[in-house]
PDB file of C-alpha atoms in Angstrom:
ATOM      1  CA  MET A1466     -17.162  -2.907 -13.091  1.00  0.00           C
ATOM      2  CA  ARG A1467     -13.632  -1.630 -14.416  1.00  0.00           C
ATOM      3  CA  ILE A1468      -9.923  -1.825 -12.441  1.00  0.00           C
ATOM      4  CA  ALA A1469      -8.431   1.662 -14.050  1.00  0.00           C
ATOM      5  CA  ILE A1470      -4.976   2.191 -13.280  1.00  0.00           C
ATOM      6  CA  PHE A1471      -2.803   5.766 -13.108  1.00  0.00           C
ATOM      7  CA  ALA A1472       0.641   7.345 -12.551  1.00  0.00           C
ATOM      8  CA  GLU A1473      -0.846   9.124  -9.451  1.00  0.00           C
ATOM      9  CA  ARG A1474       0.195  12.524 -10.489  1.00  0.00           C
ATOM     10  CA  GLU A1475      -1.653  11.199 -14.150  1.00  0.00           C
ATOM     11  CA  THR A1476      -4.594  10.416 -12.553  1.00  0.00           C
ATOM     12  CA  PRO A1477      -7.525  12.807 -13.901  1.00  0.00           C
ATOM     13  CA  VAL A1478      -8.863  15.478 -11.244  1.00  0.00           C
ATOM     14  CA  ALA A1479     -12.096  14.198 -11.376  1.00  0.00           C
ATOM     15  CA  LEU A1480     -11.369  10.895  -9.987  1.00  0.00           C
ATOM     16  CA  ARG A1481      -8.497  12.164  -7.589  1.00  0.00           C
ATOM     17  CA  ALA A1482     -11.378  13.724  -6.043  1.00  0.00           C
ATOM     18  CA  GLN A1483     -13.435  11.028  -5.353  1.00  0.00           C
ATOM     19  CA  VAL A1484      -9.604   8.967  -4.211  1.00  0.00           C
ATOM     20  CA  LEU A1485      -9.310  12.031  -1.806  1.00  0.00           C
ATOM     21  CA  ALA A1486     -12.841  12.123  -0.169  1.00  0.00           C
ATOM     22  CA  LEU A1487     -13.077   8.862   0.122  1.00  0.00           C
ATOM     23  CA  GLN A1488      -9.785   8.792   2.555  1.00  0.00           C
ATOM     24  CA  ALA A1489     -11.072  11.497   4.441  1.00  0.00           C
ATOM     25  CA  GLN A1490     -14.267   9.117   4.957  1.00  0.00           C
ATOM     26  CA  ALA A1491     -11.841   6.466   6.175  1.00  0.00           C
ATOM     27  CA  TRP A1492      -9.127   8.425   7.735  1.00  0.00           C
ATOM     28  CA  PRO A1493     -10.775  12.034   9.025  1.00  0.00           C
ATOM     29  CA  PRO A1494      -8.456  15.201   9.034  1.00  0.00           C
ATOM     30  CA  ALA A1495      -7.424  16.349  13.580  1.00  0.00           C
ATOM     31  CA  ALA A1496     -10.395  18.920  14.031  1.00  0.00           C
ATOM     32  CA  ASP A1497      -7.335  21.346  14.912  1.00  0.00           C
ATOM     33  CA  ASP A1498      -5.703  20.150  11.143  1.00  0.00           C
ATOM     34  CA  PRO A1499      -8.144  20.748   8.796  1.00  0.00           C
ATOM     35  CA  GLY A1500      -6.191  20.462   5.678  1.00  0.00           C
ATOM     36  CA  ALA A1501      -4.737  17.331   6.390  1.00  0.00           C
ATOM     37  CA  GLY A1502      -5.872  14.377   3.991  1.00  0.00           C
ATOM     38  CA  GLY A1503      -5.511  10.892   3.350  1.00  0.00           C
ATOM     39  CA  ALA A1504      -4.515   8.252   5.350  1.00  0.00           C
ATOM     40  CA  ASP A1505      -1.325  10.039   5.729  1.00  0.00           C
ATOM     41  CA  GLY A1506      -2.437  13.599   7.277  1.00  0.00           C
ATOM     42  CA  GLY A1507      -0.592  14.946   3.979  1.00  0.00           C
ATOM     43  CA  ASP A1508      -0.115  18.012   2.536  1.00  0.00           C
ATOM     44  CA  ALA A1509      -3.186  20.447   1.617  1.00  0.00           C
ATOM     45  CA  ASP A1510      -1.933  20.428  -2.564  1.00  0.00           C
ATOM     46  CA  GLY A1511      -3.725  16.507  -3.067  1.00  0.00           C
ATOM     47  CA  ASP A1512      -1.810  14.481  -0.070  1.00  0.00           C
ATOM     48  CA  TRP A1513       0.896  12.804  -3.067  1.00  0.00           C
ATOM     49  CA  HIS A1514       3.027   9.879  -2.063  1.00  0.00           C
ATOM     50  CA  ASP A1515       6.839  10.599  -2.358  1.00  0.00           C
ATOM     51  CA  PRO A1516       7.788  10.766  -6.255  1.00  0.00           C
ATOM     52  CA  ALA A1517      10.626   8.897  -5.890  1.00  0.00           C
ATOM     53  CA  LEU A1518       8.389   5.726  -4.519  1.00  0.00           C
ATOM     54  CA  ASP A1519       7.240   5.786  -7.901  1.00  0.00           C
ATOM     55  CA  PRO A1520       3.279   5.537  -6.711  1.00  0.00           C
ATOM     56  CA  MET A1521       0.878   3.972  -9.318  1.00  0.00           C
ATOM     57  CA  ALA A1522      -2.934   4.995  -8.494  1.00  0.00           C
ATOM     58  CA  MET A1523      -5.343   1.673  -8.351  1.00  0.00           C
ATOM     59  CA  LEU A1524      -9.006   2.753  -9.240  1.00  0.00           C
ATOM     60  CA  LEU A1525     -12.416   0.454  -8.518  1.00  0.00           C
ATOM     61  CA  LEU A1526     -14.737   2.266 -10.763  1.00  0.00           C
ATOM     62  CA  ASP A1527     -18.052   1.388 -11.424  1.00  0.00           C
ATOM     63  CA  ASP A1528     -19.624   1.340 -15.200  1.00  0.00           C
ATOM     64  CA  GLY A1529     -18.846   4.665 -15.041  1.00  0.00           C
ATOM     65  CA  ASP A1530     -16.761   7.086 -13.130  1.00  0.00           C
ATOM     66  CA  THR A1531     -17.271   6.458  -9.524  1.00  0.00           C
ATOM     67  CA  VAL A1532     -14.941   5.486  -7.464  1.00  0.00           C
ATOM     68  CA  LEU A1533     -15.672   2.030  -5.278  1.00  0.00           C
ATOM     69  CA  ALA A1534     -12.386   1.449  -3.782  1.00  0.00           C
ATOM     70  CA  SER A1535      -8.911   2.413  -4.515  1.00  0.00           C
ATOM     71  CA  LEU A1536      -5.006   1.409  -3.011  1.00  0.00           C
ATOM     72  CA  ASP A1537      -1.996   3.166  -4.512  1.00  0.00           C
ATOM     73  CA  VAL A1538       1.287   1.006  -5.132  1.00  0.00           C
ATOM     74  CA  LEU A1539       5.204   1.929  -4.237  1.00  0.00           C
ATOM     75  CA  SER A1540       7.920   1.117  -5.464  1.00  0.00           C
ATOM     76  CA  LYS A1541      11.560   1.070  -4.042  1.00  0.00           C
ATOM     77  CA  ALA A1542      13.985  -1.653  -3.613  1.00  0.00           C
ATOM     78  CA  ILE A1543      15.262  -3.011  -0.345  1.00  0.00           C
ATOM     79  CA  THR A1544      18.271  -4.923   1.023  1.00  0.00           C
ATOM     80  CA  HIS A1545      18.115  -8.009   3.077  1.00  0.00           C
ATOM     81  CA  GLY A1546      19.944 -10.788   4.040  1.00  0.00           C
ATOM     82  CA  GLY A1547      22.870  -8.959   1.670  1.00  0.00           C
ATOM     83  CA  ARG A1548      20.254  -9.131  -1.002  1.00  0.00           C
ATOM     84  CA  VAL A1549      18.291  -6.789  -3.331  1.00  0.00           C
ATOM     85  CA  TYR A1550      14.842  -6.840  -4.180  1.00  0.00           C
ATOM     86  CA  ARG A1551      12.650  -4.415  -5.679  1.00  0.00           C
ATOM     87  CA  ALA A1552       9.717  -4.105  -3.978  1.00  0.00           C
ATOM     88  CA  ARG A1553       6.875  -2.656  -4.196  1.00  0.00           C
ATOM     89  CA  GLY A1554       3.986  -2.621  -1.429  1.00  0.00           C
ATOM     90  CA  LEU A1555       0.450  -1.387  -1.076  1.00  0.00           C
ATOM     91  CA  SER A1556      -1.073   1.417   0.531  1.00  0.00           C
ATOM     92  CA  ARG A1557      -3.642   3.791   1.861  1.00  0.00           C
ATOM     93  CA  VAL A1558      -6.585   0.823   0.353  1.00  0.00           C
ATOM     94  CA  VAL A1559      -9.700   2.146   0.403  1.00  0.00           C
ATOM     95  CA  THR A1560     -13.094   1.467  -0.152  1.00  0.00           C
ATOM     96  CA  ASP A1561     -16.766   3.883  -0.149  1.00  0.00           C
ATOM     97  CA  ALA A1562     -18.285   3.006   2.966  1.00  0.00           C
ATOM     98  CA  ALA A1563     -21.222   2.073   1.291  1.00  0.00           C
ATOM     99  CA  TYR A1564     -19.973   0.213  -0.908  1.00  0.00           C
ATOM    100  CA  ARG A1565     -18.590  -2.683   1.948  1.00  0.00           C
ATOM    101  CA  GLY A1566     -18.998  -6.190   2.093  1.00  0.00           C
ATOM    102  CA  ARG A1567     -19.335  -6.234  -1.489  1.00  0.00           C
ATOM    103  CA  GLY A1568     -15.667  -7.556  -2.676  1.00  0.00           C
ATOM    104  CA  HIS A1569     -15.223  -4.616  -4.344  1.00  0.00           C
ATOM    105  CA  GLY A1570     -11.992  -4.105  -2.220  1.00  0.00           C
ATOM    106  CA  ARG A1571     -10.813  -8.010  -1.979  1.00  0.00           C
ATOM    107  CA  ARG A1572     -10.967  -7.245  -6.295  1.00  0.00           C
ATOM    108  CA  LEU A1573      -8.604  -4.510  -5.881  1.00  0.00           C
ATOM    109  CA  VAL A1574      -6.414  -6.053  -3.585  1.00  0.00           C
ATOM    110  CA  ALA A1575      -6.026  -9.082  -5.260  1.00  0.00           C
ATOM    111  CA  GLN A1576      -5.607  -7.473  -9.035  1.00  0.00           C
ATOM    112  CA  ALA A1577      -2.999  -5.453  -7.512  1.00  0.00           C
ATOM    113  CA  ARG A1578      -1.149  -8.168  -6.600  1.00  0.00           C
ATOM    114  CA  GLU A1579      -1.301  -9.628  -9.936  1.00  0.00           C
ATOM    115  CA  GLU A1580       0.086  -6.107 -11.229  1.00  0.00           C
ATOM    116  CA  ILE A1581       2.646  -6.729  -9.167  1.00  0.00           C
ATOM    117  CA  ARG A1582       3.515 -10.091  -9.540  1.00  0.00           C
ATOM    118  CA  GLY A1583       3.912  -9.252 -13.560  1.00  0.00           C
ATOM    119  CA  SER A1584       5.119  -5.901 -13.208  1.00  0.00           C
ATOM    120  CA  GLY A1585       9.255  -7.783 -12.706  1.00  0.00           C
ATOM    121  CA  ALA A1586       8.862  -7.181  -8.655  1.00  0.00           C
ATOM    122  CA  ASP A1587      10.540  -9.917  -6.774  1.00  0.00           C
ATOM    123  CA  LEU A1588       7.887  -9.154  -3.549  1.00  0.00           C
ATOM    124  CA  GLY A1589       4.849  -7.230  -2.299  1.00  0.00           C
ATOM    125  CA  LEU A1590       5.770  -6.401   0.716  1.00  0.00           C
ATOM    126  CA  PHE A1591       3.371  -4.429   3.392  1.00  0.00           C
ATOM    127  CA  THR A1592       1.973  -3.983   6.859  1.00  0.00           C
ATOM    128  CA  CYS A1593      -2.047  -3.869   7.851  1.00  0.00           C
ATOM    129  CA  ASP A1594      -3.856  -3.453  10.728  1.00  0.00           C
ATOM    130  CA  ARG A1595      -3.762  -6.901  12.473  1.00  0.00           C
ATOM    131  CA  ASP A1596      -7.693  -7.588  12.302  1.00  0.00           C
ATOM    132  CA  LEU A1597      -7.100  -6.858   8.455  1.00  0.00           C
ATOM    133  CA  ARG A1598      -4.462  -9.761   7.894  1.00  0.00           C
ATOM    134  CA  GLY A1599      -7.943 -12.495   6.736  1.00  0.00           C
ATOM    135  CA  PHE A1600      -8.855  -9.904   4.371  1.00  0.00           C
ATOM    136  CA  TYR A1601      -5.820  -9.377   2.644  1.00  0.00           C
ATOM    137  CA  GLU A1602      -5.016 -13.556   2.498  1.00  0.00           C
ATOM    138  CA  SER A1603      -8.405 -13.789   1.044  1.00  0.00           C
ATOM    139  CA  ALA A1604      -7.174 -12.345  -2.292  1.00  0.00           C
ATOM    140  CA  GLY A1605      -3.705 -14.213  -2.046  1.00  0.00           C
ATOM    141  CA  TRP A1606      -1.088 -12.381   0.232  1.00  0.00           C
ATOM    142  CA  GLN A1607       0.502 -13.712   3.156  1.00  0.00           C
ATOM    143  CA  LEU A1608       1.342 -13.356   6.219  1.00  0.00           C
ATOM    144  CA  VAL A1609       4.999 -13.004   6.556  1.00  0.00           C
ATOM    145  CA  PRO A1610       5.594 -14.441  10.699  1.00  0.00           C
ATOM    146  CA  GLY A1611       7.384 -12.000  13.413  1.00  0.00           C
ATOM    147  CA  ALA A1612       8.868  -9.554  10.590  1.00  0.00           C
ATOM    148  CA  VAL A1613       8.791  -6.125  11.201  1.00  0.00           C
ATOM    149  CA  LEU A1614       9.033  -3.275   8.490  1.00  0.00           C
ATOM    150  CA  VAL A1615      11.020  -0.264   8.808  1.00  0.00           C
ATOM    151  CA  GLY A1616      10.202   2.263   7.646  1.00  0.00           C
ATOM    152  CA  GLY A1617      11.866   6.012   7.813  1.00  0.00           C
ATOM    153  CA  THR A1618      15.471   6.753   7.907  1.00  0.00           C
ATOM    154  CA  PRO A1619      18.233   5.391   9.120  1.00  0.00           C
ATOM    155  CA  ASP A1620      18.747   8.049  11.276  1.00  0.00           C
ATOM    156  CA  ASP A1621      14.991   8.464  11.870  1.00  0.00           C
ATOM    157  CA  PRO A1622      13.394   4.995  11.953  1.00  0.00           C
ATOM    158  CA  LEU A1623      10.108   4.244  12.301  1.00  0.00           C
ATOM    159  CA  PRO A1624       9.434   0.251  12.948  1.00  0.00           C
ATOM    160  CA  SER A1625       6.183  -1.014  12.427  1.00  0.00           C
ATOM    161  CA  ASP A1626       6.201  -2.505  15.892  1.00  0.00           C
ATOM    162  CA  ARG A1627       5.554   0.236  17.118  1.00  0.00           C
ATOM    163  CA  PHE A1628       1.924  -0.214  15.958  1.00  0.00           C
ATOM    164  CA  ASP A1629      -0.543  -3.770  16.199  1.00  0.00           C
ATOM    165  CA  LYS A1630       0.251  -4.324  12.862  1.00  0.00           C
ATOM    166  CA  VAL A1631       1.472  -7.450  10.917  1.00  0.00           C
ATOM    167  CA  THR A1632       3.676  -7.574   7.504  1.00  0.00           C
ATOM    168  CA  MET A1633       1.696  -9.156   4.232  1.00  0.00           C
ATOM    169  CA  ALA A1634       4.011 -10.477   1.664  1.00  0.00           C
ATOM    170  CA  GLY A1635       3.383 -11.999  -2.499  1.00  0.00           C
ATOM    171  CA  PHE A1636       7.315 -13.970  -3.183  1.00  0.00           C
ATOM    172  CA  PHE A1637       7.267 -13.438  -7.061  1.00  0.00           C
ATOM    173  CA  SER A1638      10.611 -14.322  -7.920  1.00  0.00           C
ATOM    174  CA  PRO A1639      13.272 -17.177  -8.177  1.00  0.00           C
ATOM    175  CA  ALA A1640      15.251 -15.615  -5.778  1.00  0.00           C
ATOM    176  CA  ALA A1641      12.762 -13.716  -3.657  1.00  0.00           C
ATOM    177  CA  GLN A1642      11.156 -17.341  -3.663  1.00  0.00           C
ATOM    178  CA  ARG A1643      13.944 -19.220  -2.234  1.00  0.00           C
ATOM    179  CA  HIS A1644      14.880 -17.032   0.488  1.00  0.00           C
ATOM    180  CA  ALA A1645      11.552 -16.045   1.388  1.00  0.00           C
ATOM    181  CA  GLY A1646      12.420 -18.143   4.711  1.00  0.00           C
ATOM    182  CA  SER A1647      14.645 -14.992   5.102  1.00  0.00           C
ATOM    183  CA  PHE A1648      11.956 -12.452   6.307  1.00  0.00           C
ATOM    184  CA  THR A1649      10.337 -14.318   8.743  1.00  0.00           C
ATOM    185  CA  GLY A1650      10.810 -12.945  12.189  1.00  0.00           C
ATOM    186  CA  ALA A1651      13.340 -10.502  10.506  1.00  0.00           C
ATOM    187  CA  ARG A1652      13.445  -6.760  10.786  1.00  0.00           C
ATOM    188  CA  ILE A1653      13.014  -5.681   7.351  1.00  0.00           C
ATOM    189  CA  ALA A1654      14.615  -2.141   6.393  1.00  0.00           C
ATOM    190  CA  LEU A1655      12.522  -0.779   3.948  1.00  0.00           C
ATOM    191  CA  HIS A1656      13.667   2.930   4.857  1.00  0.00           C
ATOM    192  CA  SER A1657      11.053   4.404   2.796  1.00  0.00           C
ATOM    193  CA  GLY A1658      11.616   7.710   3.170  1.00  0.00           C
ATOM    194  CA  LEU A1659      10.740  10.903   5.540  1.00  0.00           C
ATOM    195  CA  ILE A1660       6.839  11.783   3.190  1.00  0.00           C
ATOM    196  CA  ASP A1661       5.609   8.068   3.441  1.00  0.00           C
ATOM    197  CA  ARG A1662       7.474   6.715   6.330  1.00  0.00           C
ATOM    198  CA  LEU A1663       5.969   3.226   6.263  1.00  0.00           C
ATOM    199  CA  TRP A1664       3.560   1.399   4.077  1.00  0.00           C
TER     200      TRP A1664
END
């Protein structure tokens, strides 16, 4: 097995098609919206992320070119507690149902953490369903108790506490490590835009 990393729009067509199929498996399009695809119910031309978030695709492949698991990494500068941080987060994490329970998703999520750590980002920050907290912790991420990510825009916010979500993080730079406590119980202005409203 190997992990392949691409700028999202440079993902080879055959691999991208497999990724979209996995996303549709995990998040089936609504019956009245057959053009929807992926985790966000996006557009018919491939359900791309907002290019302003510098999306990166990470794929776990078998010894051939079969995608076993995939995720996307999004990037954005955020301001919190009067400080600016380079933040990166996970989106659309999915493992093929036929290969679940074998550690493939955990391996990919753990590698994503190391990629983010090595990228120069100050921190990794994202939300997940509450019942997936243990999965992400087993891959090295930590819970940020009481934290709420506020996505969307300042004029049209989408806070994560509207859903049964928890906030996970990795604090990598010295500045992020020093001020990690300021994220606990805080509302964190992610403001990721109107395409990827929350990650």
